[in-house]
PDB file of C-alpha atoms in Angstrom:
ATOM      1  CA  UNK A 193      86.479 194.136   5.892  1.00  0.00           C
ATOM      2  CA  UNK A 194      89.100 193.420   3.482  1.00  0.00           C
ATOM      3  CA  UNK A 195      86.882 191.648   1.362  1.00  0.00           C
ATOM      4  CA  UNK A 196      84.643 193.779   0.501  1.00  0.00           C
ATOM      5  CA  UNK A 197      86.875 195.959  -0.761  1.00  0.00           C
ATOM      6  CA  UNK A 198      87.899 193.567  -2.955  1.00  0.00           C
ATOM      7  CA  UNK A 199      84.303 193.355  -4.889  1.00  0.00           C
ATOM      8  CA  UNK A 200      84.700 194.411  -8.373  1.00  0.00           C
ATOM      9  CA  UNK A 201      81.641 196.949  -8.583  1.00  0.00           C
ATOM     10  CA  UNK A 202      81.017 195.618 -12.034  1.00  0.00           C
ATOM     11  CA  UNK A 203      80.003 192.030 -10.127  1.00  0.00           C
ATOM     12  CA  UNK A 204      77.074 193.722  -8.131  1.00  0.00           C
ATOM     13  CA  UNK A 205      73.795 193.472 -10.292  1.00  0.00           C
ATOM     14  CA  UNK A 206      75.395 189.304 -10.541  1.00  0.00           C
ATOM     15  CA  UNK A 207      75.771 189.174  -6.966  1.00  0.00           C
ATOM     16  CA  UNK A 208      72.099 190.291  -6.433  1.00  0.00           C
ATOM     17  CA  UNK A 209      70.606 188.483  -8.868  1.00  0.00           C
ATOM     18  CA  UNK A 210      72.674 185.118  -7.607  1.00  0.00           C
ATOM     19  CA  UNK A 211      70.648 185.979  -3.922  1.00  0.00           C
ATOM     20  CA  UNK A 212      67.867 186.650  -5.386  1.00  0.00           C
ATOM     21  CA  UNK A 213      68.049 183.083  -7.220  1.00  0.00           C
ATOM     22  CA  UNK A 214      68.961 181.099  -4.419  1.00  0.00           C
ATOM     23  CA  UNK A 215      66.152 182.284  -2.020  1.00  0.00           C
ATOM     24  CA  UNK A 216      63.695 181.523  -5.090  1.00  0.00           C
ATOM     25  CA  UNK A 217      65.327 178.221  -5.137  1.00  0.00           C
ATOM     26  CA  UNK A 218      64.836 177.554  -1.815  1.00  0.00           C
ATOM     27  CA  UNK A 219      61.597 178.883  -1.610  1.00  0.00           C
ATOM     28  CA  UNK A 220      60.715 176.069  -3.935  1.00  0.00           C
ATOM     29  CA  UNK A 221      62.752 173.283  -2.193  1.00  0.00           C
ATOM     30  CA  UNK A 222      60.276 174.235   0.523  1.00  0.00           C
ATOM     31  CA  UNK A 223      57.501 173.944  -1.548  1.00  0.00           C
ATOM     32  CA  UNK A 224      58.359 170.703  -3.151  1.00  0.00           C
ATOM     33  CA  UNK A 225      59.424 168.675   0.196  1.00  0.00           C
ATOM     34  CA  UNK A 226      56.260 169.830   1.777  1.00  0.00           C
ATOM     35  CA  UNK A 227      54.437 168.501  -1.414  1.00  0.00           C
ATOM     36  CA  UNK A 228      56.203 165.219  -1.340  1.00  0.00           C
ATOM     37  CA  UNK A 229      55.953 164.480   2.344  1.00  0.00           C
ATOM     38  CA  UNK A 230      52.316 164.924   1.825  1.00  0.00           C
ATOM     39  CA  UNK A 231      52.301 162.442  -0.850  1.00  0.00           C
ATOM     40  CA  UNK A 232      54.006 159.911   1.178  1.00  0.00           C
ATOM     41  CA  UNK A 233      51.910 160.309   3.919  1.00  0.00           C
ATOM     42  CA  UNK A 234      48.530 159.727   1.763  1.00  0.00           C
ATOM     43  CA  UNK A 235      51.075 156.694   0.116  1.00  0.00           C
ATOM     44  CA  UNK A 236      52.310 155.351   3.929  1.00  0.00           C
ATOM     45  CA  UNK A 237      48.724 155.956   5.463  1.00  0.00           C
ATOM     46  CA  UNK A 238      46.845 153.820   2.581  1.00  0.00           C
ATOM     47  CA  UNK A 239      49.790 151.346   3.474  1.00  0.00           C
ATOM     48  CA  UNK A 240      48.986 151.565   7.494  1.00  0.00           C
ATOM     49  CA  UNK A 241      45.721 150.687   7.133  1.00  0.00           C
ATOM     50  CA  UNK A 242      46.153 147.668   4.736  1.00  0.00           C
ATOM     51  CA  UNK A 243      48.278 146.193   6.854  1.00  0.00           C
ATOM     52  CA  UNK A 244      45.773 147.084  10.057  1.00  0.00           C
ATOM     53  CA  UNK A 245      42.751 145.812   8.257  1.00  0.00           C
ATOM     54  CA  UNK A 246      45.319 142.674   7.840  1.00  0.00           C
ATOM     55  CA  UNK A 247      46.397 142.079  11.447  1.00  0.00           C
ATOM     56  CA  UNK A 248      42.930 141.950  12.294  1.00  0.00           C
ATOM     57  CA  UNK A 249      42.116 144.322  14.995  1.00  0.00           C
ATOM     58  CA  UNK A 250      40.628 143.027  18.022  1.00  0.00           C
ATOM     59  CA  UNK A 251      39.017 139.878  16.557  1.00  0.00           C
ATOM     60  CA  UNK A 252      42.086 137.904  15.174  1.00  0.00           C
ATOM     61  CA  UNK A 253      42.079 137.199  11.338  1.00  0.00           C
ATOM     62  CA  UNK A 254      38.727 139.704  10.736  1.00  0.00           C
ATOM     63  CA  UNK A 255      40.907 141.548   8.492  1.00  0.00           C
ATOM     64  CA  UNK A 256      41.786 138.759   6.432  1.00  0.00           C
ATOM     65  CA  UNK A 257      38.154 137.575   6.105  1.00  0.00           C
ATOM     66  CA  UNK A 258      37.388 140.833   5.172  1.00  0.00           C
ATOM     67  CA  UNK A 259      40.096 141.311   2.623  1.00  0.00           C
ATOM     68  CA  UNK A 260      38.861 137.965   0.977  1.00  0.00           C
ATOM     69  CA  UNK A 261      34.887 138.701   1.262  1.00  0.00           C
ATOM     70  CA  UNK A 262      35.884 142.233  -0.916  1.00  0.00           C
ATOM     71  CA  UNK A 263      37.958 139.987  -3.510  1.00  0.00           C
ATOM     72  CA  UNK A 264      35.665 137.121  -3.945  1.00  0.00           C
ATOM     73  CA  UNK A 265      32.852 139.791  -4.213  1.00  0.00           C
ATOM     74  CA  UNK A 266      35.095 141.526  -6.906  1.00  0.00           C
ATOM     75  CA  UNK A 267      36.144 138.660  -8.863  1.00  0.00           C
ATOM     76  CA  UNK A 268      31.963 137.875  -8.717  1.00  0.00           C
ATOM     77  CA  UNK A 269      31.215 141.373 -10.263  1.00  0.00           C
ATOM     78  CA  UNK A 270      33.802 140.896 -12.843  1.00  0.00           C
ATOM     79  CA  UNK A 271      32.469 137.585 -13.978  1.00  0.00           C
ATOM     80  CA  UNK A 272      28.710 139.038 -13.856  1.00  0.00           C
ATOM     81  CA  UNK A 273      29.691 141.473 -16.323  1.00  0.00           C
ATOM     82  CA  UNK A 274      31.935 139.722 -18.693  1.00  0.00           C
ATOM     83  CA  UNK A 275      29.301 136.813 -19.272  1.00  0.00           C
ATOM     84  CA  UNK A 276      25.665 139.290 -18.902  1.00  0.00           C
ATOM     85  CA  UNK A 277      25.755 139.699 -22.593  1.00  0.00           C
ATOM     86  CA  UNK A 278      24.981 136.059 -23.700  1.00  0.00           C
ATOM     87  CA  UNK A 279      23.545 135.678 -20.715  1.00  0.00           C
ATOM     88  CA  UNK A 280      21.029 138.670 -21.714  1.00  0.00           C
ATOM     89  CA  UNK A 281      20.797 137.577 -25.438  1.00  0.00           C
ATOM     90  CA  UNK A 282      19.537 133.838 -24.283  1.00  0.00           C
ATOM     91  CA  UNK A 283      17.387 135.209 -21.559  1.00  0.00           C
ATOM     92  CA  UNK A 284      16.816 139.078 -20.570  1.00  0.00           C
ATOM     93  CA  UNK A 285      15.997 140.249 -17.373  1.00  0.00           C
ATOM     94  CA  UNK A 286      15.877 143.942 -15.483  1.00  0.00           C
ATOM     95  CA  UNK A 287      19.413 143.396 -14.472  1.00  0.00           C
ATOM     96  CA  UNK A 288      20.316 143.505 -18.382  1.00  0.00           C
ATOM     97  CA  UNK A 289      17.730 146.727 -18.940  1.00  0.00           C
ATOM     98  CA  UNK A 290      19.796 148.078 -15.887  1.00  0.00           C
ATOM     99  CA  UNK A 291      23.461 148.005 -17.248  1.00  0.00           C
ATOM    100  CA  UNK A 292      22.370 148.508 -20.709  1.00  0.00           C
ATOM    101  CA  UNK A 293      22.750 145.074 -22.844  1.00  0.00           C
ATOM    102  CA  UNK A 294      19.579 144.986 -24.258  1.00  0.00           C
ATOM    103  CA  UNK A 295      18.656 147.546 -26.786  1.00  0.00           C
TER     104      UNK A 295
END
């Protein structure tokens, strides 16, 4: 108990105000480890099931055919829209009316 009597009372508002700081610091080191282990669990999960839909399940390469179906039918979007307006100004139809190149 010799060290307490060693305190300058002049120190004790600091000394509070030091423990007061460190449990609000580690209240939000909680806070912020729970908030990035959720993030890499969204992050890891997204991964998980990439690499499942991959691997194919129970039919071998069904993931892969799947994975290149949803690209080729991207890529086919993309082209749709990029040529539909002189497609639409040499001959209009409803799918033109429907994305809004013809006036």
């Amino acid at each position: 108990m010799d060290l307490l009597q060693n305190i300058d009372p002049a120190h004790l508002p600091y000394i509070a105000v030091g423990c007061g700081l460190l449990c609000l610091v580690v209240f939000v080191i909680a806070f912020v480890l729970q908030a990035i282990s959720g993030i890499f669990d969204i992050f890891f999960g997204l991964i998980e099931l990439l690499i499942d839909l991959l691997q194919g399940g129970p039919v071998a390469w069904c993931g892969c055919i799947a994975v290149i179906a949803g690209i080729a039918a991207f890529a086919g979007a993309v082209f749709l829209y990029l040529n539909a307006p002189e497609s639409c100004a040499a001959q209009p139809t409803r799918f033109c009316q429907w994305f809004g190149f013809l006036p």
